[in-house]
mmCIF file of C-alpha atoms in Angstrom:
data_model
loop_
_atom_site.group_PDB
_atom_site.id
_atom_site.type_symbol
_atom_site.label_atom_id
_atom_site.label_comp_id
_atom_site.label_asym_id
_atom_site.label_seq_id
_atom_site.Cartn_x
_atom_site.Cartn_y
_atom_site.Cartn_z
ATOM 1 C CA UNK A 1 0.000 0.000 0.000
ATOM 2 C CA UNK A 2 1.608 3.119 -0.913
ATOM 3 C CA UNK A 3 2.450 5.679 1.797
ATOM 4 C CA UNK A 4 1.168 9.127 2.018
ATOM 5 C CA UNK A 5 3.828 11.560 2.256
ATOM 6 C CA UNK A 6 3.303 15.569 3.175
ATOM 7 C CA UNK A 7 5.357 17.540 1.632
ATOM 8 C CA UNK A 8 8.033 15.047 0.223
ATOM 9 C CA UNK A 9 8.451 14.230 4.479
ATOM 10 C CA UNK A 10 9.001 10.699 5.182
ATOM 11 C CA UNK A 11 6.870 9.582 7.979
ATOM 12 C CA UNK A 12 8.788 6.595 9.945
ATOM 13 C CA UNK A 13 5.273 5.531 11.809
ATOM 14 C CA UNK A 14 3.591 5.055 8.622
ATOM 15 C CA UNK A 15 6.094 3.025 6.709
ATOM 16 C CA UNK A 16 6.272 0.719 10.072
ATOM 17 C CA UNK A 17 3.141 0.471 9.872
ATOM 18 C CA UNK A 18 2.981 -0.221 5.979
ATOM 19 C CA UNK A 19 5.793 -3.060 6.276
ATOM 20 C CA UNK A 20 3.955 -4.655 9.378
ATOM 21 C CA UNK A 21 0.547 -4.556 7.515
ATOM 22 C CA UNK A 22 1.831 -7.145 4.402
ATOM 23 C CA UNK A 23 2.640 -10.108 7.101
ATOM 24 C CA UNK A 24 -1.309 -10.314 7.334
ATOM 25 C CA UNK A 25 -2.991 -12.398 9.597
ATOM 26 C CA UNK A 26 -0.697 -11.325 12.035
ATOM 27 C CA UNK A 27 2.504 -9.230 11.995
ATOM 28 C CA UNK A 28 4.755 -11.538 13.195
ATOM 29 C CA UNK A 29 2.779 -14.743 12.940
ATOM 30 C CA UNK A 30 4.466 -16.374 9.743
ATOM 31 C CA UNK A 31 7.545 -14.347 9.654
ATOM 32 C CA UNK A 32 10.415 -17.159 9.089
ATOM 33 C CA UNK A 33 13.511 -15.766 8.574
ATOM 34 C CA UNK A 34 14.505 -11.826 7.365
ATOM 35 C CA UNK A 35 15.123 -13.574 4.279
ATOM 36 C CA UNK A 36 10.611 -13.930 3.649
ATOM 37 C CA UNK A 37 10.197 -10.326 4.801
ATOM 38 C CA UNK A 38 12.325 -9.577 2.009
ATOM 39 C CA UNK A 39 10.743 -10.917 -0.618
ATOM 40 C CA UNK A 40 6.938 -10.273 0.325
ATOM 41 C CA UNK A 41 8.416 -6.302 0.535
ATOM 42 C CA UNK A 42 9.812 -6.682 -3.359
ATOM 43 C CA UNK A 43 6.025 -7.463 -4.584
ATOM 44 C CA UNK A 44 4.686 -4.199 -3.240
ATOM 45 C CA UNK A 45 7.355 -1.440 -2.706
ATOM 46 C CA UNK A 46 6.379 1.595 -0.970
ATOM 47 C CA UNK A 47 7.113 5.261 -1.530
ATOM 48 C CA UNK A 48 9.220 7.207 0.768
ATOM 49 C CA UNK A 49 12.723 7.489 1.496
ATOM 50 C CA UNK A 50 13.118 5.511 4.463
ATOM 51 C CA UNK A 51 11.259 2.323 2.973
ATOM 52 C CA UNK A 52 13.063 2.658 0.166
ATOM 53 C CA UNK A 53 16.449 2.700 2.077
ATOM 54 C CA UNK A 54 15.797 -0.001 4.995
ATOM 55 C CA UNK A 55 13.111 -1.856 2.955
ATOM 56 C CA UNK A 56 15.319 -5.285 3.061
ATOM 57 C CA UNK A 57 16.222 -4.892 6.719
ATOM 58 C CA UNK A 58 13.426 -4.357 8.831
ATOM 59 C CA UNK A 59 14.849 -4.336 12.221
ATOM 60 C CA UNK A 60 16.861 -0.983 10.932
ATOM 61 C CA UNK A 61 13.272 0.440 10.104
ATOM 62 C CA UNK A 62 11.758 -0.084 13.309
ATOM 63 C CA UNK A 63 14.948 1.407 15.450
ATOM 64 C CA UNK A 64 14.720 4.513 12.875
ATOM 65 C CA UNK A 65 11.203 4.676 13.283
ATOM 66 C CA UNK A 66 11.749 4.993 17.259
ATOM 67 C CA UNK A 67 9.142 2.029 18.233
ATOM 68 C CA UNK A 68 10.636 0.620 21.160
ATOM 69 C CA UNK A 69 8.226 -2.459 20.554
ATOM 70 C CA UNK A 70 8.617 -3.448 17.002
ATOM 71 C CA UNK A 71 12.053 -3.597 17.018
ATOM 72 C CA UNK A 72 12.703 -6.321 19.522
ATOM 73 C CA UNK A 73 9.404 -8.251 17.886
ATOM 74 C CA UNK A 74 11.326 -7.988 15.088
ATOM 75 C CA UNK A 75 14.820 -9.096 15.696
ATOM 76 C CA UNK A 76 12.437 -12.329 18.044
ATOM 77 C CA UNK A 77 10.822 -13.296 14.064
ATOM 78 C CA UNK A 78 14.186 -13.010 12.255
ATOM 79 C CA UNK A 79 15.574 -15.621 14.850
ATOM 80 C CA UNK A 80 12.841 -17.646 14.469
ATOM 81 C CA UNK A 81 14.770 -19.065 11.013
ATOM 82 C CA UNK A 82 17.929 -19.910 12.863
ATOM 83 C CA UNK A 83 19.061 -23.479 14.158
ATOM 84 C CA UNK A 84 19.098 -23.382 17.807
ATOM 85 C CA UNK A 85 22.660 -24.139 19.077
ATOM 86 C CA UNK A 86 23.609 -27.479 19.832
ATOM 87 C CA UNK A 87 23.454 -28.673 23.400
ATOM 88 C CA UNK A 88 26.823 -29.841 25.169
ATOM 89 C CA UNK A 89 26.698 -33.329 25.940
ATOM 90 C CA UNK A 90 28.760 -34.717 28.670
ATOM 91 C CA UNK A 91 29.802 -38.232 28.479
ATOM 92 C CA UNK A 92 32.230 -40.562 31.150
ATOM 93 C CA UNK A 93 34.714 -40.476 28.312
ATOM 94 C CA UNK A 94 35.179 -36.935 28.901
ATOM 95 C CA UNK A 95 37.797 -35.904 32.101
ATOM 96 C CA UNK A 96 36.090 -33.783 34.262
ATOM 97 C CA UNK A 97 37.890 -30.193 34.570
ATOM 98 C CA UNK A 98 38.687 -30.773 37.995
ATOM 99 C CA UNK A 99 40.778 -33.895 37.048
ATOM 100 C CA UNK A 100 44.988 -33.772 37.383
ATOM 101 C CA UNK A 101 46.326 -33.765 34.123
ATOM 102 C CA UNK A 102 50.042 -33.471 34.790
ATOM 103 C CA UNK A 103 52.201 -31.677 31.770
ATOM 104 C CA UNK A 104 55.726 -33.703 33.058
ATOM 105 C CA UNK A 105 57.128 -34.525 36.096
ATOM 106 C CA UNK A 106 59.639 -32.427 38.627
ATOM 107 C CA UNK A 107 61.352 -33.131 41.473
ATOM 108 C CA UNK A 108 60.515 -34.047 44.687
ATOM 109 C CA UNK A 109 62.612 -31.435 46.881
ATOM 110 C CA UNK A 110 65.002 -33.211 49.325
ATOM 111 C CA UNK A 111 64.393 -36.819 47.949
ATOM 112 C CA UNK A 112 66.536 -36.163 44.942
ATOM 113 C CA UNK A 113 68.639 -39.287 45.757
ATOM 114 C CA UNK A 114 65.481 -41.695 45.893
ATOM 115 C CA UNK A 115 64.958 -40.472 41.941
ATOM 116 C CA UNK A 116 61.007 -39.072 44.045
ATOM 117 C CA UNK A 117 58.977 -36.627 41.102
ATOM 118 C CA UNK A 118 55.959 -36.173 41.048
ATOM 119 C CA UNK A 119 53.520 -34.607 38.095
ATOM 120 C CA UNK A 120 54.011 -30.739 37.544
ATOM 121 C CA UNK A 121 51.772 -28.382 36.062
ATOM 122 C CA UNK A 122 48.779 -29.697 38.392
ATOM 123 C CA UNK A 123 47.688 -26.233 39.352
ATOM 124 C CA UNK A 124 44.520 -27.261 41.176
ATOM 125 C CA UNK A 125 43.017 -26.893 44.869
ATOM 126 C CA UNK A 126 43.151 -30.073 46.312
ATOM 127 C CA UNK A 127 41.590 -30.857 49.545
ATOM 128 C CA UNK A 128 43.558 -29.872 52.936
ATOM 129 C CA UNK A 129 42.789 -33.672 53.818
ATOM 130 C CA UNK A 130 45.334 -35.901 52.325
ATOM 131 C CA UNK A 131 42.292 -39.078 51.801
ATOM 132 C CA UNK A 132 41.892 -38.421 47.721
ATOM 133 C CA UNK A 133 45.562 -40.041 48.041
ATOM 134 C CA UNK A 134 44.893 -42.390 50.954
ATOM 135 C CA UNK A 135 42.161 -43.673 50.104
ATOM 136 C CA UNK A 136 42.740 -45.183 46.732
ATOM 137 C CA UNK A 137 45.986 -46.326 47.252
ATOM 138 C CA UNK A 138 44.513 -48.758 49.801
ATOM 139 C CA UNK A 139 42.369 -50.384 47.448
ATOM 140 C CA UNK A 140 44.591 -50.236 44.812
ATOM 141 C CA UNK A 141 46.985 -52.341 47.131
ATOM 142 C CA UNK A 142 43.891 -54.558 47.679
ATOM 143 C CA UNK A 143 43.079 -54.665 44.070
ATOM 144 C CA UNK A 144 39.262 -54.607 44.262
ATOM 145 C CA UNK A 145 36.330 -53.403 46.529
ATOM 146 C CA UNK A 146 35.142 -56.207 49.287
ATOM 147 C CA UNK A 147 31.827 -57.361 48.025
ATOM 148 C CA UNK A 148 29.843 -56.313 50.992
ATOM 149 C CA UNK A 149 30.920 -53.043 49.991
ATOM 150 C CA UNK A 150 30.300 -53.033 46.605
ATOM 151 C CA UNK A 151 27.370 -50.984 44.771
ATOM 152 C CA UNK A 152 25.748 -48.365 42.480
ATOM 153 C CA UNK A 153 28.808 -46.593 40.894
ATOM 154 C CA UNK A 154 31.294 -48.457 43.171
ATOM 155 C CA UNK A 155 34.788 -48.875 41.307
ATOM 156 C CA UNK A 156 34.930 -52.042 39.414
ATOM 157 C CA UNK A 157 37.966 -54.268 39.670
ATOM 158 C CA UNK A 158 38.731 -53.501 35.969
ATOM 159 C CA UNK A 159 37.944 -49.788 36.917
ATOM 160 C CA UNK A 160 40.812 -49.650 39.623
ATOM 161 C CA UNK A 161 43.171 -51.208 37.514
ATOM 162 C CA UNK A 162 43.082 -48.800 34.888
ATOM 163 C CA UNK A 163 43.668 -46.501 37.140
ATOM 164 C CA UNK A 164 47.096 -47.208 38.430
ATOM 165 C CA UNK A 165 48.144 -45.100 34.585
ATOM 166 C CA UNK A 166 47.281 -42.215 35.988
ATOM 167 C CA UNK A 167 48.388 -42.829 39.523
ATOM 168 C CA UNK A 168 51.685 -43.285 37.571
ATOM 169 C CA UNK A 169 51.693 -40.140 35.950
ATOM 170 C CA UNK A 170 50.817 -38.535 39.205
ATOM 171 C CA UNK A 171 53.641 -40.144 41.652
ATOM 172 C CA UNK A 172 56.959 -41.662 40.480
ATOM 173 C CA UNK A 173 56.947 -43.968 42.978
ATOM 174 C CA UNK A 174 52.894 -44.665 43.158
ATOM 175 C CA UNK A 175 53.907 -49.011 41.995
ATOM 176 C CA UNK A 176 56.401 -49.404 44.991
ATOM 177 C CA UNK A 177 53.812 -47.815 47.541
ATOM 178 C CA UNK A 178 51.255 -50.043 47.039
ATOM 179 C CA UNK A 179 53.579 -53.076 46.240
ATOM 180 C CA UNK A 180 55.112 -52.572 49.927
ATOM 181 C CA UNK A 181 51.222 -51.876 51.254
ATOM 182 C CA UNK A 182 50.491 -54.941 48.985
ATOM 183 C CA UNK A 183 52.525 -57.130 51.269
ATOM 184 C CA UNK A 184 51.985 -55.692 54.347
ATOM 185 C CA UNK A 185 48.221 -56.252 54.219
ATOM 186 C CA UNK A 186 49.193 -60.344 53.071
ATOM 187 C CA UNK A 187 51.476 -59.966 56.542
ATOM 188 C CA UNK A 188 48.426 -58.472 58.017
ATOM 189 C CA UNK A 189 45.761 -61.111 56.408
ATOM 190 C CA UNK A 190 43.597 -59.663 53.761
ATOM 191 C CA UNK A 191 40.179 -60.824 56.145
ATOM 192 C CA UNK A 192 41.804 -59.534 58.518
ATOM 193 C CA UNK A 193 42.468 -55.928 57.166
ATOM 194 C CA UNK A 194 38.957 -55.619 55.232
ATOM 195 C CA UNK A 195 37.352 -56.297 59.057
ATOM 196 C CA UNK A 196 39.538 -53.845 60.688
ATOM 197 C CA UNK A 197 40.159 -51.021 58.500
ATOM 198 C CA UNK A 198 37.570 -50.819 56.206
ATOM 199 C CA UNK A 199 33.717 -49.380 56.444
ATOM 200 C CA UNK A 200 31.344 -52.355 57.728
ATOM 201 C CA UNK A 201 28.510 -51.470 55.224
ATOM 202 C CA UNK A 202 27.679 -48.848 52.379
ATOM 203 C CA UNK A 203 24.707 -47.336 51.490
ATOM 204 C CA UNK A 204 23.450 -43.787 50.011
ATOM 205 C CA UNK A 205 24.639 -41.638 53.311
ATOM 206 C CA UNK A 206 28.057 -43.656 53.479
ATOM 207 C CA UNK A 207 31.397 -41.331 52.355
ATOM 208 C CA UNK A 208 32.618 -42.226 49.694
ATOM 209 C CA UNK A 209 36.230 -40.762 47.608
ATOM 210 C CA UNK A 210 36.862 -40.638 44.127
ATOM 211 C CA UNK A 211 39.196 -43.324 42.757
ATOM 212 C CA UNK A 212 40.857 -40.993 40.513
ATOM 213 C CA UNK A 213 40.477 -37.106 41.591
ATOM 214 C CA UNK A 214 38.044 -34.945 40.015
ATOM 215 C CA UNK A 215 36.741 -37.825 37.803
ATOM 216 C CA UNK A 216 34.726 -39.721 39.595
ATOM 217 C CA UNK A 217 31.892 -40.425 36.497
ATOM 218 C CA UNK A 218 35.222 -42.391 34.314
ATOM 219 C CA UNK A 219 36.201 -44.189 37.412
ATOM 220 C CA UNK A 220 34.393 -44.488 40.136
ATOM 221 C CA UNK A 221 33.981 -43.679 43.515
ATOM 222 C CA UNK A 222 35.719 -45.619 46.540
ATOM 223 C CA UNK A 223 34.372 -46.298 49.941
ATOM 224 C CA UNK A 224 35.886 -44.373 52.573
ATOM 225 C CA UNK A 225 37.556 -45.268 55.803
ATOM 226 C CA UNK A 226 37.891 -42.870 59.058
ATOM 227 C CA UNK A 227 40.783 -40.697 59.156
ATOM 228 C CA UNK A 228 42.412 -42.885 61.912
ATOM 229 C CA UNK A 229 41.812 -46.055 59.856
ATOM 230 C CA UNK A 230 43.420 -44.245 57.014
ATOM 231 C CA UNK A 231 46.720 -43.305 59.253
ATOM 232 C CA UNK A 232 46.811 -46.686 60.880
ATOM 233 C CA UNK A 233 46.923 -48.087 57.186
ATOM 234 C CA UNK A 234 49.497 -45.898 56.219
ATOM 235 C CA UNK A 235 51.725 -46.565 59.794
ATOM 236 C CA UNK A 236 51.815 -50.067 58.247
ATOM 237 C CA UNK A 237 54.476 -49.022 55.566
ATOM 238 C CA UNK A 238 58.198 -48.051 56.544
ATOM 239 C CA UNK A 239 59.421 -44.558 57.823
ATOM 240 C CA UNK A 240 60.973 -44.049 54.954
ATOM 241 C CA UNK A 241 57.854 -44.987 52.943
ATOM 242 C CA UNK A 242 55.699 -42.453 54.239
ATOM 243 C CA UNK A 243 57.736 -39.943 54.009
ATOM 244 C CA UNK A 244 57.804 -39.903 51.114
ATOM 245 C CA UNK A 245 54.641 -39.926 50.228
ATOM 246 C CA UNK A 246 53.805 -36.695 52.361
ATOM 247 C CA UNK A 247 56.614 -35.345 50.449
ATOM 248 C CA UNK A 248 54.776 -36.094 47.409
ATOM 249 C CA UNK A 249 51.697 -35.012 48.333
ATOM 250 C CA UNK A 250 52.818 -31.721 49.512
ATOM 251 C CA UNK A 251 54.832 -31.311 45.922
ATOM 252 C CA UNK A 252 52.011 -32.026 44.089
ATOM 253 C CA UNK A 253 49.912 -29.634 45.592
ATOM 254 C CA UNK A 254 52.037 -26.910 45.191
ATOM 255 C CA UNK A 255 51.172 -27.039 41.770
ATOM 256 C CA UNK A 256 54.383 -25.181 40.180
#
């Protein structure tokens, strides 16, 4: 429909109103893309300069026109045409980005002579209790989770020992600790040890650790003995031993 004009004056109202009145029934009811107002404005052009300048784009006629409506209405239909963006999916596969992902290894300072490194470039917060390391190392001396302690996403035999890689990559020494542990707990007795140092039950309110830290949907989740159980475990392995490992677990956590 063409516009009326006074005096060779463009009107901005009017040639809204003359672009919103061809999307009939509806203004914005079957607008698809910007591409459709387009071509439904080439059948019928209107007069006036601002039409004839923004006649293609009408989100630039409605912000000239000052319609603090139409504009946003506008730039809603245009979108209507686009894909929507693809969801993220996360899978077990992927490592969760508060795993360790070590870019080397450096030195463990004043156990130089034992050849002690652990991984560098692990710049993350790990927790002030030491049990993330505890923890699995216990079970990866045992090998496997006691059945009476087994359940919904529980580490699987298979699950713990494909996680001794990354224990590697982690501590230099990580194969020696739980070899000695390894043989202290056969010293011990292996019914023994499950009966003293372990959780009696699990269930949905018992603690639980990751097996590997930060990725506990790839691996698993471990359950977790008291603090005291954990150092009594630990007290098992030689002076020596232990030291080190507090030396590595300190290192590692510095994060350098």
């Amino acid at each position: 429909r063409p516009l009326k004009s006074t005096q060779h004056r463009c009107q901005p109202r009017e040639c809204l109103r003359a672009v919103l009145a061809w999307q009939r029934p509806g203004p914005f009811a079957s607008m698809q893309s910007s591409a459709s107002i387009s071509e439904v404005a080439v059948e019928e052009k209107p007069t006036g300069c601002l039409a004839q300048q923004a006649l293609a784009t009408p989100i630039a006629i409605a912000e000239a026109s000052g319609s603090a409506s139409a504009g946003p209405q506008l730039r809603a239909a245009v979108k209507l045409g686009s894909e929507p963006p693809k969801k993220r999916t996360r899978t077990s596969d992927v490592a969760s980005r508060y795993a360790l992902r070590p870019t080397g290894f450096k030195d463990v300072a004043g156990f130089e002579v034992q050849g002690l490194r652990v991984g560098a470039g692990c710049g993350k917060r790990l927790p002030k209790t030491q049990s993330w390391c505890f923890v699995p190392m216990i079970f990866s001396a045992l090998g496997s989770v006691p059945e009476h302690l087994r359940g919904e996403g529980i580490s699987t035999e298979e699950q713990i020992a494909e996680a001794q890689e990354i224990w590697d990559q982690l501590f230099s020494h990580w194969s020696a600790w739980r070899s000695e542990l390894r043989k202290a707990i056969d010293i011990y007795g292996p019914t023994r040890f499950v009966n003293d140092f372990l959780p009696r039950s699990s269930g949905t309110k018992a603690w639980t650790t990751s097996l590997v830290y930060g990725e506990p949907r790839r691996f698993g989740r471990l359950p977790h003995p008291q603090g005291h159980r954990q150092d009594a475990v630990l007290a098992m392995l030689q002076c020596d031993t232990q030291n080190q490992i507090f030396a590595s677990v300190m290192a590692l956590a510095d994060g350098s």
